[in-house]
Amino acid sequence: MRSWIWTLILFAAAVALALVLREHGGNVLIVAQPWRIELSLSLAVVLALVAFLALHWLLRALNWLGTSPGRLRAWRGRRAQKRDIELLERGWINVLEGRYVQAEKDLSNLVSRTRSADRKVLAGLSAARALHLLGETARRDQVLRLAQEGAGQDSRLRQAVDTVTAEMYLDQNRAEEALALLEPLQDASSRFLHGTRLLLRAHRQLGHADRVYELTRLLLRRGAIDETQARQFIRESTAQRLSRVEESDWNAVWGDLSADERLDPDVALAGAQAQVRLGHPAESARILEAALGRRLDDRLLRLYAQCDATQAGQRLGHAELWLRSSPDHAGLLAALGQLCLAARLWGQGEHYLERSLALRADTHIHALLGNLHDALGHPDQALRNWRLACQAADAEIPAVSRLLPAADMRGDPRFDEAVAADEPAPAESPLAVPPAASGVYVQDETGGAMEPVAAPAPRSAPETPPAPASMTAEDEYFDTAPIPGVDMSQTSDGGARK
């Protein structure tokens, strides 16, 4: 549009100039000794315009010739940039498609040919990613070192190199090396969310529960992590923190949790176990009661049922209230049975355990019934339940021979008091029924063994027959039975043994 406007202006100026020259005819005299030039005014104006245009185009031609090297360099740069971009795009497309060998070839070619520091670093990081996915860690580390050198003092490029390197280290479970690269990035910019996610991943691999808890909270507030995954991380890290918390730190750790998080079964279980470890069973019961009031959980119920007789009555009251809303919960019935055993309510305990067993066959319930019958003096029923507990746990009890075969002493020349070969060996008395502690070994949720109902009575050791007076200390130590296939009369001490 502008060109059309200028064209109209030029035509208007030409028409105006022609009209002026037509009305004002005259001559132009140019005197330059020894020359004298006389022209009409119209011709002089035309020649002046032609001279101006010729000079203008001459100057432009000279300028074009003078700037040709720069324009040539710019053209070559544009061509190289286009080629670099094509190689970079093709390399990344190959990486995304899984063609890592071809991607590494294109990107390495770009690293060796490009003159741009930025593209050299980007191509190096992309080639390192392809080599990492190929499992060639040695070449990958070499390419990463070249990219680190190419980044120089550029903070953004160095940050990109450190981030990519740390992510690859985390894929190899080299969390400490990744942490050394990520910590400065986190200190420099707390809003570097991808770096924070990588930092969370490194601390999870190292088992740093406190840092996992803090970083998960930070990412959750900024919406940079899935809420379900964040709740899982908070639950796991809180359970780890509570498992090793000291009494002086309890209020800080427990008070940092929201009311909803305290009712989570995993968190409540860890908190209750910590209170038991610190010697506060009443506080442990309050934590479990709050969580169980929201949702019944077998692990919480089993821990809740582990108490002494002084607390069993109060816990029985809470458990019976829960039973009204969940009368067919096998775990709750088993917990009620165990609490009745702790309170020495044998009949009610057997009733609850039998109801629970009718709903679910469980090793723990069979073991509790075995302990109950053993305490009531019913060894046959106790042994039966202990055997059922082993069967429920898929444990085979191998058959044990109750009698050992008698040794063949007929060839012993020194054992005059030996029993005749034709006399039968005296039969041993049948083994006694095993007590409760030897028949049951059930672990609770904390990994400890349950306290047995009754301690086993020690068995008297069988009497050892006295050795003959004629036997020496050497004879008492070594077996006097003859060696099969050896004629003792041919030995060097054969005469002494006869």
PDB file of C-alpha atoms in Angstrom, residues 304-425:
ATOM      1  CA  TYR A 304      -5.055 -53.041  70.398  1.00  0.00           C
ATOM      2  CA  ALA A 305      -5.643 -56.530  71.830  1.00  0.00           C
ATOM      3  CA  GLN A 306      -2.066 -56.794  73.148  1.00  0.00           C
ATOM      4  CA  CYS A 307      -2.320 -55.477  76.690  1.00  0.00           C
ATOM      5  CA  ASP A 308      -2.167 -56.641  80.288  1.00  0.00           C
ATOM      6  CA  ALA A 309      -5.087 -57.446  82.582  1.00  0.00           C
ATOM      7  CA  THR A 310      -5.237 -53.898  84.011  1.00  0.00           C
ATOM      8  CA  GLN A 311      -6.192 -52.392  80.653  1.00  0.00           C
ATOM      9  CA  ALA A 312      -8.141 -55.305  79.216  1.00  0.00           C
ATOM     10  CA  GLY A 313     -11.464 -54.304  80.784  1.00  0.00           C
ATOM     11  CA  GLN A 314     -11.486 -50.773  79.379  1.00  0.00           C
ATOM     12  CA  ARG A 315     -10.429 -51.961  75.930  1.00  0.00           C
ATOM     13  CA  LEU A 316     -13.118 -54.658  76.004  1.00  0.00           C
ATOM     14  CA  GLY A 317     -15.736 -51.953  76.460  1.00  0.00           C
ATOM     15  CA  HIS A 318     -14.582 -50.059  73.371  1.00  0.00           C
ATOM     16  CA  ALA A 319     -14.317 -53.242  71.310  1.00  0.00           C
ATOM     17  CA  GLU A 320     -17.845 -54.325  72.235  1.00  0.00           C
ATOM     18  CA  LEU A 321     -19.161 -50.958  71.061  1.00  0.00           C
ATOM     19  CA  TRP A 322     -17.489 -51.504  67.681  1.00  0.00           C
ATOM     20  CA  LEU A 323     -18.968 -55.013  67.589  1.00  0.00           C
ATOM     21  CA  ARG A 324     -22.476 -53.570  67.537  1.00  0.00           C
ATOM     22  CA  SER A 325     -21.861 -51.917  64.179  1.00  0.00           C
ATOM     23  CA  SER A 326     -19.670 -54.734  62.773  1.00  0.00           C
ATOM     24  CA  PRO A 327     -20.893 -58.025  64.254  1.00  0.00           C
ATOM     25  CA  ASP A 328     -19.276 -60.190  61.559  1.00  0.00           C
ATOM     26  CA  HIS A 329     -15.788 -58.688  61.520  1.00  0.00           C
ATOM     27  CA  ALA A 330     -13.386 -61.603  62.028  1.00  0.00           C
ATOM     28  CA  GLY A 331     -10.482 -59.419  63.135  1.00  0.00           C
ATOM     29  CA  LEU A 332     -12.610 -57.639  65.733  1.00  0.00           C
ATOM     30  CA  LEU A 333     -13.906 -60.953  67.116  1.00  0.00           C
ATOM     31  CA  ALA A 334     -10.337 -62.258  67.356  1.00  0.00           C
ATOM     32  CA  ALA A 335      -9.268 -59.099  69.196  1.00  0.00           C
ATOM     33  CA  LEU A 336     -12.183 -59.502  71.607  1.00  0.00           C
ATOM     34  CA  GLY A 337     -11.176 -63.104  72.230  1.00  0.00           C
ATOM     35  CA  GLN A 338      -7.568 -62.101  72.950  1.00  0.00           C
ATOM     36  CA  LEU A 339      -8.718 -59.335  75.305  1.00  0.00           C
ATOM     37  CA  CYS A 340     -10.907 -61.848  77.143  1.00  0.00           C
ATOM     38  CA  LEU A 341      -7.898 -64.135  77.537  1.00  0.00           C
ATOM     39  CA  ALA A 342      -5.906 -61.223  78.970  1.00  0.00           C
ATOM     40  CA  ALA A 343      -8.758 -60.562  81.426  1.00  0.00           C
ATOM     41  CA  ARG A 344      -8.976 -64.319  82.193  1.00  0.00           C
ATOM     42  CA  LEU A 345     -12.534 -64.527  80.865  1.00  0.00           C
ATOM     43  CA  TRP A 346     -12.064 -68.001  79.421  1.00  0.00           C
ATOM     44  CA  GLY A 347     -15.604 -68.804  78.358  1.00  0.00           C
ATOM     45  CA  GLN A 348     -16.304 -65.476  76.693  1.00  0.00           C
ATOM     46  CA  GLY A 349     -12.888 -65.555  75.031  1.00  0.00           C
ATOM     47  CA  GLU A 350     -13.551 -69.016  73.590  1.00  0.00           C
ATOM     48  CA  HIS A 351     -16.927 -67.815  72.320  1.00  0.00           C
ATOM     49  CA  TYR A 352     -15.428 -64.853  70.445  1.00  0.00           C
ATOM     50  CA  LEU A 353     -12.576 -66.911  69.036  1.00  0.00           C
ATOM     51  CA  GLU A 354     -14.903 -69.630  67.783  1.00  0.00           C
ATOM     52  CA  ARG A 355     -17.078 -67.000  66.085  1.00  0.00           C
ATOM     53  CA  SER A 356     -14.032 -65.474  64.447  1.00  0.00           C
ATOM     54  CA  LEU A 357     -12.799 -68.892  63.351  1.00  0.00           C
ATOM     55  CA  ALA A 358     -16.148 -69.608  61.726  1.00  0.00           C
ATOM     56  CA  LEU A 359     -15.663 -66.510  59.560  1.00  0.00           C
ATOM     57  CA  ARG A 360     -11.977 -66.912  58.721  1.00  0.00           C
ATOM     58  CA  ALA A 361      -9.390 -69.644  59.278  1.00  0.00           C
ATOM     59  CA  ASP A 362      -6.391 -67.864  60.735  1.00  0.00           C
ATOM     60  CA  THR A 363      -3.113 -68.965  62.326  1.00  0.00           C
ATOM     61  CA  HIS A 364      -3.434 -66.353  65.045  1.00  0.00           C
ATOM     62  CA  ILE A 365      -6.904 -67.507  66.080  1.00  0.00           C
ATOM     63  CA  HIS A 366      -5.906 -71.185  66.181  1.00  0.00           C
ATOM     64  CA  ALA A 367      -2.879 -70.282  68.294  1.00  0.00           C
ATOM     65  CA  LEU A 368      -5.023 -68.297  70.739  1.00  0.00           C
ATOM     66  CA  LEU A 369      -7.453 -71.201  71.052  1.00  0.00           C
ATOM     67  CA  GLY A 370      -4.531 -73.518  71.675  1.00  0.00           C
ATOM     68  CA  ASN A 371      -3.277 -71.253  74.464  1.00  0.00           C
ATOM     69  CA  LEU A 372      -6.773 -71.066  75.924  1.00  0.00           C
ATOM     70  CA  HIS A 373      -7.269 -74.835  76.037  1.00  0.00           C
ATOM     71  CA  ASP A 374      -3.793 -75.287  77.431  1.00  0.00           C
ATOM     72  CA  ALA A 375      -4.592 -72.844  80.249  1.00  0.00           C
ATOM     73  CA  LEU A 376      -7.856 -74.694  80.914  1.00  0.00           C
ATOM     74  CA  GLY A 377      -6.053 -78.022  81.127  1.00  0.00           C
ATOM     75  CA  HIS A 378      -7.257 -79.522  77.840  1.00  0.00           C
ATOM     76  CA  PRO A 379      -3.998 -80.721  76.268  1.00  0.00           C
ATOM     77  CA  ASP A 380      -5.642 -82.688  73.445  1.00  0.00           C
ATOM     78  CA  GLN A 381      -7.670 -79.717  72.229  1.00  0.00           C
ATOM     79  CA  ALA A 382      -4.692 -77.396  72.683  1.00  0.00           C
ATOM     80  CA  LEU A 383      -2.470 -79.657  70.592  1.00  0.00           C
ATOM     81  CA  ARG A 384      -5.178 -79.942  67.953  1.00  0.00           C
ATOM     82  CA  ASN A 385      -5.447 -76.147  67.614  1.00  0.00           C
ATOM     83  CA  TRP A 386      -1.686 -75.751  67.467  1.00  0.00           C
ATOM     84  CA  ARG A 387      -1.574 -78.286  64.658  1.00  0.00           C
ATOM     85  CA  LEU A 388      -4.338 -76.415  62.846  1.00  0.00           C
ATOM     86  CA  ALA A 389      -2.329 -73.207  63.271  1.00  0.00           C
ATOM     87  CA  CYS A 390       0.607 -74.867  61.530  1.00  0.00           C
ATOM     88  CA  GLN A 391      -1.649 -76.088  58.738  1.00  0.00           C
ATOM     89  CA  ALA A 392      -3.154 -72.626  58.294  1.00  0.00           C
ATOM     90  CA  ALA A 393       0.379 -71.259  57.955  1.00  0.00           C
ATOM     91  CA  ASP A 394       1.210 -73.927  55.310  1.00  0.00           C
ATOM     92  CA  ALA A 395       3.846 -75.420  57.598  1.00  0.00           C
ATOM     93  CA  GLU A 396       4.419 -79.176  57.536  1.00  0.00           C
ATOM     94  CA  ILE A 397       5.318 -80.931  60.767  1.00  0.00           C
ATOM     95  CA  PRO A 398       7.717 -83.757  59.916  1.00  0.00           C
ATOM     96  CA  ALA A 399       7.132 -87.120  61.535  1.00  0.00           C
ATOM     97  CA  VAL A 400       9.541 -87.693  64.412  1.00  0.00           C
ATOM     98  CA  SER A 401      10.641 -91.169  65.471  1.00  0.00           C
ATOM     99  CA  ARG A 402      10.069 -91.539  69.177  1.00  0.00           C
ATOM    100  CA  LEU A 403      12.515 -94.506  69.628  1.00  0.00           C
ATOM    101  CA  LEU A 404      16.166 -94.680  68.632  1.00  0.00           C
ATOM    102  CA  PRO A 405      17.460 -98.022  67.291  1.00  0.00           C
ATOM    103  CA  ALA A 406      19.637 -99.976  69.690  1.00  0.00           C
ATOM    104  CA  ALA A 407      23.345-100.103  68.914  1.00  0.00           C
ATOM    105  CA  ASP A 408      24.840-103.449  67.827  1.00  0.00           C
ATOM    106  CA  MET A 409      27.203-104.256  70.713  1.00  0.00           C
ATOM    107  CA  ARG A 410      27.777-107.939  69.954  1.00  0.00           C
ATOM    108  CA  GLY A 411      31.310-107.412  68.661  1.00  0.00           C
ATOM    109  CA  ASP A 412      32.509-105.419  71.674  1.00  0.00           C
ATOM    110  CA  PRO A 413      34.910-107.710  73.669  1.00  0.00           C
ATOM    111  CA  ARG A 414      35.037-105.398  76.698  1.00  0.00           C
ATOM    112  CA  PHE A 415      31.340-104.795  77.251  1.00  0.00           C
ATOM    113  CA  ASP A 416      30.420-107.717  79.509  1.00  0.00           C
ATOM    114  CA  GLU A 417      27.367-105.989  80.907  1.00  0.00           C
ATOM    115  CA  ALA A 418      25.778-105.567  77.483  1.00  0.00           C
ATOM    116  CA  VAL A 419      22.232-106.723  77.042  1.00  0.00           C
ATOM    117  CA  ALA A 420      21.876-110.036  75.214  1.00  0.00           C
ATOM    118  CA  ALA A 421      21.130-109.721  71.529  1.00  0.00           C
ATOM    119  CA  ASP A 422      17.936-111.743  71.676  1.00  0.00           C
ATOM    120  CA  GLU A 423      16.415-109.630  74.486  1.00  0.00           C
ATOM    121  CA  PRO A 424      14.193-106.785  73.327  1.00  0.00           C
ATOM    122  CA  ALA A 425      15.245-103.273  74.197  1.00  0.00           C
TER     123      ALA A 425
END
